[in-house]
Short mmCIF file of C-alpha atoms in Angstrom, two decimals:
data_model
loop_
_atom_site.label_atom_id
_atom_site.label_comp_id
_atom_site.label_asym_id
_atom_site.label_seq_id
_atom_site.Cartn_x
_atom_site.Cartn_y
_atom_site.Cartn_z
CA UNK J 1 -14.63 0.69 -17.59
CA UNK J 2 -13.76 -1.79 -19.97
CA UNK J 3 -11.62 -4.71 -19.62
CA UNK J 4 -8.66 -3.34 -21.29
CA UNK J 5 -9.05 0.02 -19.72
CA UNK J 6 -8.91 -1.74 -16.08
CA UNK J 7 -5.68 -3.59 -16.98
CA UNK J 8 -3.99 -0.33 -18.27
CA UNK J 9 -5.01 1.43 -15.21
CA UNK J 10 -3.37 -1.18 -12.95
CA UNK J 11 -0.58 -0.79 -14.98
CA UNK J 12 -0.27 2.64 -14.75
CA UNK J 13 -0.54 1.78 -11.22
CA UNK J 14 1.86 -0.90 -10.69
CA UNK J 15 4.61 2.13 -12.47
CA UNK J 16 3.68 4.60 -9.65
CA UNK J 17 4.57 2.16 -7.11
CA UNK J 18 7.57 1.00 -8.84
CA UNK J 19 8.59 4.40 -9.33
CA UNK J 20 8.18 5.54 -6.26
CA UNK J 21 10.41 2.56 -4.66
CA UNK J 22 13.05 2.94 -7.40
CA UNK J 23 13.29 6.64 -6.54
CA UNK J 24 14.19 5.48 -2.75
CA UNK J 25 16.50 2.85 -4.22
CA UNK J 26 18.34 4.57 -7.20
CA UNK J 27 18.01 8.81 -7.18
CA UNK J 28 18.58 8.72 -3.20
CA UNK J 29 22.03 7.62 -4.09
CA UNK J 30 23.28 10.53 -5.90
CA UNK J 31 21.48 12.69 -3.67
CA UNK J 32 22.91 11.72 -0.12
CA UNK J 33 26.49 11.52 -2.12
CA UNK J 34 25.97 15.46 -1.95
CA UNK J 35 26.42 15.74 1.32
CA UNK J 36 29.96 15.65 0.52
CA UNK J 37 29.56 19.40 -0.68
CA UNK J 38 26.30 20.51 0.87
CA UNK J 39 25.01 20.14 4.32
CA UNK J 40 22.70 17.96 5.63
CA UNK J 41 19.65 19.90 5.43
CA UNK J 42 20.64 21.20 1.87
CA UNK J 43 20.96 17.09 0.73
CA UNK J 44 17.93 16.23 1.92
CA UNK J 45 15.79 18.70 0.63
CA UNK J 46 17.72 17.69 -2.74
CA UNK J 47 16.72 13.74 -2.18
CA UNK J 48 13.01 14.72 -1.76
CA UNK J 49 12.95 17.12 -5.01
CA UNK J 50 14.22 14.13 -7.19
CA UNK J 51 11.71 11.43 -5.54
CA UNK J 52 9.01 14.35 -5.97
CA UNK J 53 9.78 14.18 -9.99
CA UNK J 54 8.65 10.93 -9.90
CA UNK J 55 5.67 11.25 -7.94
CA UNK J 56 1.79 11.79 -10.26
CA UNK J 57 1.03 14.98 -10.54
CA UNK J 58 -0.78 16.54 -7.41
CA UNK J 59 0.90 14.74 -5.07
CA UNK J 60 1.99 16.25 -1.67
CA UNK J 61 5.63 17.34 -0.76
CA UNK J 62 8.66 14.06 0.10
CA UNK J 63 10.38 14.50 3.07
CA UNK J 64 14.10 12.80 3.35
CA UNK J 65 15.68 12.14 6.27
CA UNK J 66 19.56 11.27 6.85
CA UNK J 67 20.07 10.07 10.44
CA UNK J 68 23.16 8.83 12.56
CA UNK J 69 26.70 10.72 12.13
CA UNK J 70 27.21 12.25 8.30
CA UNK J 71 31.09 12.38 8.99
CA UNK J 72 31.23 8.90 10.19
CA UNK J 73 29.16 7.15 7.19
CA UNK J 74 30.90 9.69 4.98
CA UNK J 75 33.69 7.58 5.91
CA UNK J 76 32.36 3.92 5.92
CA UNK J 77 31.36 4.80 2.13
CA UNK J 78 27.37 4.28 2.27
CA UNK J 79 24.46 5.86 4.78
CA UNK J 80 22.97 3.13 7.36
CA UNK J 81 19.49 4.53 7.04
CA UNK J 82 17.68 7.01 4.87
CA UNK J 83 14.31 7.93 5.95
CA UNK J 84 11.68 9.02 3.31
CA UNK J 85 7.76 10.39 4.05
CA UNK J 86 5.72 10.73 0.71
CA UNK J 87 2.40 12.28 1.62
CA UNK J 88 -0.95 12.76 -0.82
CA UNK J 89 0.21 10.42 -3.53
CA UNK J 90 -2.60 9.82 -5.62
CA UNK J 91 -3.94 6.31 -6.59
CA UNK J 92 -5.86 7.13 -9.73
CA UNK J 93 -5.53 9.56 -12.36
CA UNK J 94 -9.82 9.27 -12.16
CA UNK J 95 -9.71 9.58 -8.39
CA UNK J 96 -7.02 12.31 -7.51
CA UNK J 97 -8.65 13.16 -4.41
CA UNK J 98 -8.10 9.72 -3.35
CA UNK J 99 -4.33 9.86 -2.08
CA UNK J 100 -2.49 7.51 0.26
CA UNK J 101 1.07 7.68 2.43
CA UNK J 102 4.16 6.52 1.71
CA UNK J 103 6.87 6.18 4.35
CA UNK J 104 9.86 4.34 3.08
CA UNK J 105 13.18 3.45 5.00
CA UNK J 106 16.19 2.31 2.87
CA UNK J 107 19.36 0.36 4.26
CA UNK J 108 23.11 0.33 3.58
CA UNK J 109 22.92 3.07 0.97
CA UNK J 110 26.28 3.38 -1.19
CA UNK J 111 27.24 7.06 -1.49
CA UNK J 112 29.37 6.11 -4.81
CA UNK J 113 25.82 5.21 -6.72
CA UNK J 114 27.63 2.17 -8.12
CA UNK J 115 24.80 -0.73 -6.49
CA UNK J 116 21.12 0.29 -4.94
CA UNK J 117 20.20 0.37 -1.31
CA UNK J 118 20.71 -3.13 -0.33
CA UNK J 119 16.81 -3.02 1.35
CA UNK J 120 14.05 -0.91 1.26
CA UNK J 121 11.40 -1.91 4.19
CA UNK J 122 8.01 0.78 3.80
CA UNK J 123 4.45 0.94 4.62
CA UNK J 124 1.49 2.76 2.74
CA UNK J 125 -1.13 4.19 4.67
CA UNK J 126 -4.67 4.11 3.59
CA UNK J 127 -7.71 6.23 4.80
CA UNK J 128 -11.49 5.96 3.86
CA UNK J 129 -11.48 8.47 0.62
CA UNK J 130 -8.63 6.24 -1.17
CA UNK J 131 -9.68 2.65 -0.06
CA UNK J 132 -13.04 2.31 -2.12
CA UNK J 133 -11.20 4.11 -5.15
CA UNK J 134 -8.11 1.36 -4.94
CA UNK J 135 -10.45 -1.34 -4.97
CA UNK J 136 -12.67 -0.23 -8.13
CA UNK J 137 -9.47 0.24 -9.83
CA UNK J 138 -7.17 -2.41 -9.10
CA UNK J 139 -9.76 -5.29 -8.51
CA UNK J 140 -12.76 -5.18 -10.35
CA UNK J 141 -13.72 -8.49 -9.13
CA UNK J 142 -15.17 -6.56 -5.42
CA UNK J 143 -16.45 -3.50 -7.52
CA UNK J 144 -20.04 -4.25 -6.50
CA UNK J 145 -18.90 -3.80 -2.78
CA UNK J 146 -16.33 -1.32 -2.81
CA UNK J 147 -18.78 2.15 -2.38
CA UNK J 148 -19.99 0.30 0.92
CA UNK J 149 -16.50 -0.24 2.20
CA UNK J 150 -15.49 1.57 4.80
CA UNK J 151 -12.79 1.37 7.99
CA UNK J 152 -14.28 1.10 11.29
CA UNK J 153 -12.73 1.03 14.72
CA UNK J 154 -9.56 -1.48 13.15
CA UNK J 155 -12.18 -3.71 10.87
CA UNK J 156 -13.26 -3.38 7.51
CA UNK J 157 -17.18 -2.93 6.98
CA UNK J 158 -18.93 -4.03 4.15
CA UNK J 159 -22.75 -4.55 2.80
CA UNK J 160 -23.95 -7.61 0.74
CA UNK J 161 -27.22 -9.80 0.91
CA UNK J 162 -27.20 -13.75 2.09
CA UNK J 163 -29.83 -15.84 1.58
CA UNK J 164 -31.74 -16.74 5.22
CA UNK J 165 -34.57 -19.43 4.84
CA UNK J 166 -35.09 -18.92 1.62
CA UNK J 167 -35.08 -14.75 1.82
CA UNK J 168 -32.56 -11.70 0.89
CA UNK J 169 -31.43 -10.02 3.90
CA UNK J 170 -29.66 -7.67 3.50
CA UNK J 171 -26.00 -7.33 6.04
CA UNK J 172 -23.57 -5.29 7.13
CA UNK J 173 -20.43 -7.27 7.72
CA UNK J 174 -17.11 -6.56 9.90
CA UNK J 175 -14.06 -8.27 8.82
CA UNK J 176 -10.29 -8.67 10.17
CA UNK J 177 -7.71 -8.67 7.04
CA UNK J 178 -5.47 -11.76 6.63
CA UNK J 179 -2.41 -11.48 4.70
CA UNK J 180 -1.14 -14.98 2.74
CA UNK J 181 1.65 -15.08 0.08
CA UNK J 182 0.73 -11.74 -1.39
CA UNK J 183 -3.36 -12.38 -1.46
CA UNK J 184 -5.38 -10.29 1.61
CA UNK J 185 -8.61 -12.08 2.54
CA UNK J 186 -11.01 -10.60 4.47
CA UNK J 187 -12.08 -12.71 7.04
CA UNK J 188 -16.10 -11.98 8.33
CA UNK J 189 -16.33 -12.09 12.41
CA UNK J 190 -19.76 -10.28 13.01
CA UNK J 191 -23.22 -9.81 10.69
CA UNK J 192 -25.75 -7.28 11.49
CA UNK J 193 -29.04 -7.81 9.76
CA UNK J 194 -29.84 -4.12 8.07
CA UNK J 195 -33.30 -4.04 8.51
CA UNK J 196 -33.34 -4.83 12.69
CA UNK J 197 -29.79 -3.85 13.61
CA UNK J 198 -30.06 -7.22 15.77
CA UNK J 199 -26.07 -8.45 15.87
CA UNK J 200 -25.05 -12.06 15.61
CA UNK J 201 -22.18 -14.57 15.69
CA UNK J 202 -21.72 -14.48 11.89
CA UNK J 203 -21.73 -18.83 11.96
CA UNK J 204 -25.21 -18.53 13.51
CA UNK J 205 -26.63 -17.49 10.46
CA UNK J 206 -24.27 -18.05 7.73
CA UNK J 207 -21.09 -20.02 6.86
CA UNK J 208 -18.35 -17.18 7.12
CA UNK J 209 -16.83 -18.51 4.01
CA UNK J 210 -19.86 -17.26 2.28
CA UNK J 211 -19.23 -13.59 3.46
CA UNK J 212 -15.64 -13.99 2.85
CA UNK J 213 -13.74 -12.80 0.06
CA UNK J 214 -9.86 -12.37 -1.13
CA UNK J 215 -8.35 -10.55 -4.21
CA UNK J 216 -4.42 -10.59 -4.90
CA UNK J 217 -2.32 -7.62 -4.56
CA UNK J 218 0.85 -9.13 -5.43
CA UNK J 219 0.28 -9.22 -9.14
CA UNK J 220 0.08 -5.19 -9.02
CA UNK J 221 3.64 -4.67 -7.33
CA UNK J 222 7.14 -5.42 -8.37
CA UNK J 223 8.27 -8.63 -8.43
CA UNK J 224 11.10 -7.55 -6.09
CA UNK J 225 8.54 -6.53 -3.95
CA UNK J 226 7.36 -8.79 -0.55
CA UNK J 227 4.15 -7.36 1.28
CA UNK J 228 4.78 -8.74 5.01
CA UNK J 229 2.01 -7.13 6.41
CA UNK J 230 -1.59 -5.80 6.52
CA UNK J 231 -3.79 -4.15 9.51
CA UNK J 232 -6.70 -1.67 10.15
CA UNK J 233 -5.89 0.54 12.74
CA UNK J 234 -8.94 2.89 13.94
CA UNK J 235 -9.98 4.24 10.93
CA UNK J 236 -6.85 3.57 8.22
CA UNK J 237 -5.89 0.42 6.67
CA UNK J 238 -1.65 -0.05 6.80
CA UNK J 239 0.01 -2.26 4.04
CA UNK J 240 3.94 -3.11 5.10
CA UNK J 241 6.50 -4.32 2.55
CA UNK J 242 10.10 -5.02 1.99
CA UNK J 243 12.12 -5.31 -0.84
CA UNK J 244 16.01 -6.03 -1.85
CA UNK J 245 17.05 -3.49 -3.72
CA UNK J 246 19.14 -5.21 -6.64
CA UNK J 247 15.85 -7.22 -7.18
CA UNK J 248 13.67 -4.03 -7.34
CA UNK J 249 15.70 -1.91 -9.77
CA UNK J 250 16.77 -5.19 -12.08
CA UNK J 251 13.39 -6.15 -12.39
CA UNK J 252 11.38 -2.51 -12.23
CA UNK J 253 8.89 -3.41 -15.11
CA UNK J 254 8.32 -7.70 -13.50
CA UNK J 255 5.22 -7.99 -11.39
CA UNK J 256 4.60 -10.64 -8.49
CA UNK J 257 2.25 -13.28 -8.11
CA UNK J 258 -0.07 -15.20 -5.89
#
């Protein structure tokens, strides 16, 4: 992949996401308004067909969810809460079997459509298939480790070589994720030499920071966007975020920083 072919992928990228989040924060609007006319179950399925027209190709169904008393918010002008699952949404137009989750939850939504959702708090789930794909894509700075990468038991597993007196070995490493102002660094806590399978303190051997390395996901999101959060549970990584919705759908095409 050339150099200009990775940053028009990430772009590509960074509009699926944005997308996806202005769908919650704009087309839910005119859809819950429906309940006016419709039933609940009728406006929801509506909400989830228009964020599903803005969802790549192949991706699984959108399920909307309108909770608390319809007559109630009807009358307060705006919905508290609006609940949205996106499942199977794929990362890569090269990888479409590499898909992740999408649950979204949007706050204070006007029913008159005249200002966005005033937040939009979500998390994106991430299994084993989509996390090496994400990497080669996005950050072609880890491509050499990404096929090794895998989620363990709530760590993240990877392969590389140190040098030990003077020699390659060749190690597996476990790492915890650490999230700091939109960069994730993966922190090592435990080497395993590959040829003995003998475990060790990873600073016996080796200066962590060695083993360590960071990449910064920021730059691929909205600028209106704020990851808060980042964890391996058993065998999925979880990414949370939050974003004000005036920010998100002012500045849809603006991407962060580090």
């Amino acid at each position: 992949m050339t150099a200009t072919d990775a940053a028009q992928s990430r772009s590509r990228r960074g509009r699926v996401l944005t997308g996806i989040l202005i769908s919650i924060v704009v087309l839910l609007i005119g859809a819950v308004a429906l309940i006016e006319t419709a039933g609940r179950a009728v406006a929801q399925q509506i909400a989830a067909d228009r964020i599903e027209q803005r969802l790549p190709p192949g991706s699984g169904d959108a399920e909307v969810t309108l909770p608390g008393s319809v007559t109630l918010q009807l009358l307060s002008g705006e919905f508290e809460r609006v609940d949205a699952e996106l499942h199977a949404v794929p990362i890569d137009e090269q990888s479409p079997n590499a898909t992740v989750d999408v649950t979204l939850t949007a706050f204070d939504v006007p029913l008159d459509g005249a200002v966005p959702a005033r937040r939009v708090n979500g998390v994106i789930t991430i299994d084993n298939t989509a996390l090496p794909a994400l990497l080669r894509s996005a950050f072609p700075e880890v491509d050499g480790l990404a096929d090794s990468l895998t989620l363990e038991s709530g760590l993240i597993r990877y392969e590389t070589e140190v040098r030990v007196l003077g020699s390659a070995l060749g190690v597996a490493v476990e790492a915890q994720p650490e999230l700091t102002n939109g960069r994730v660094k993966l922190q090592p806590i435990r080497i395993e030499a590959l040829d003995t399978g003998f475990a060790v303190e990873v600073e016996e051997f080796v200066d962590p920071a060695r083993l360590a390395f960071g990449f910064c996901v920021a730059q691929y999101l909205p600028a209106g966007l704020e990851l808060t959060g980042v964890d391996v549970r058993g065998n999925t990584a979880l990414v949370w975020f939050t974003a004000d919705g005036n920010a998100l759908a002012s500045n849809a095409d603006e991407r962060g920083h580090c």
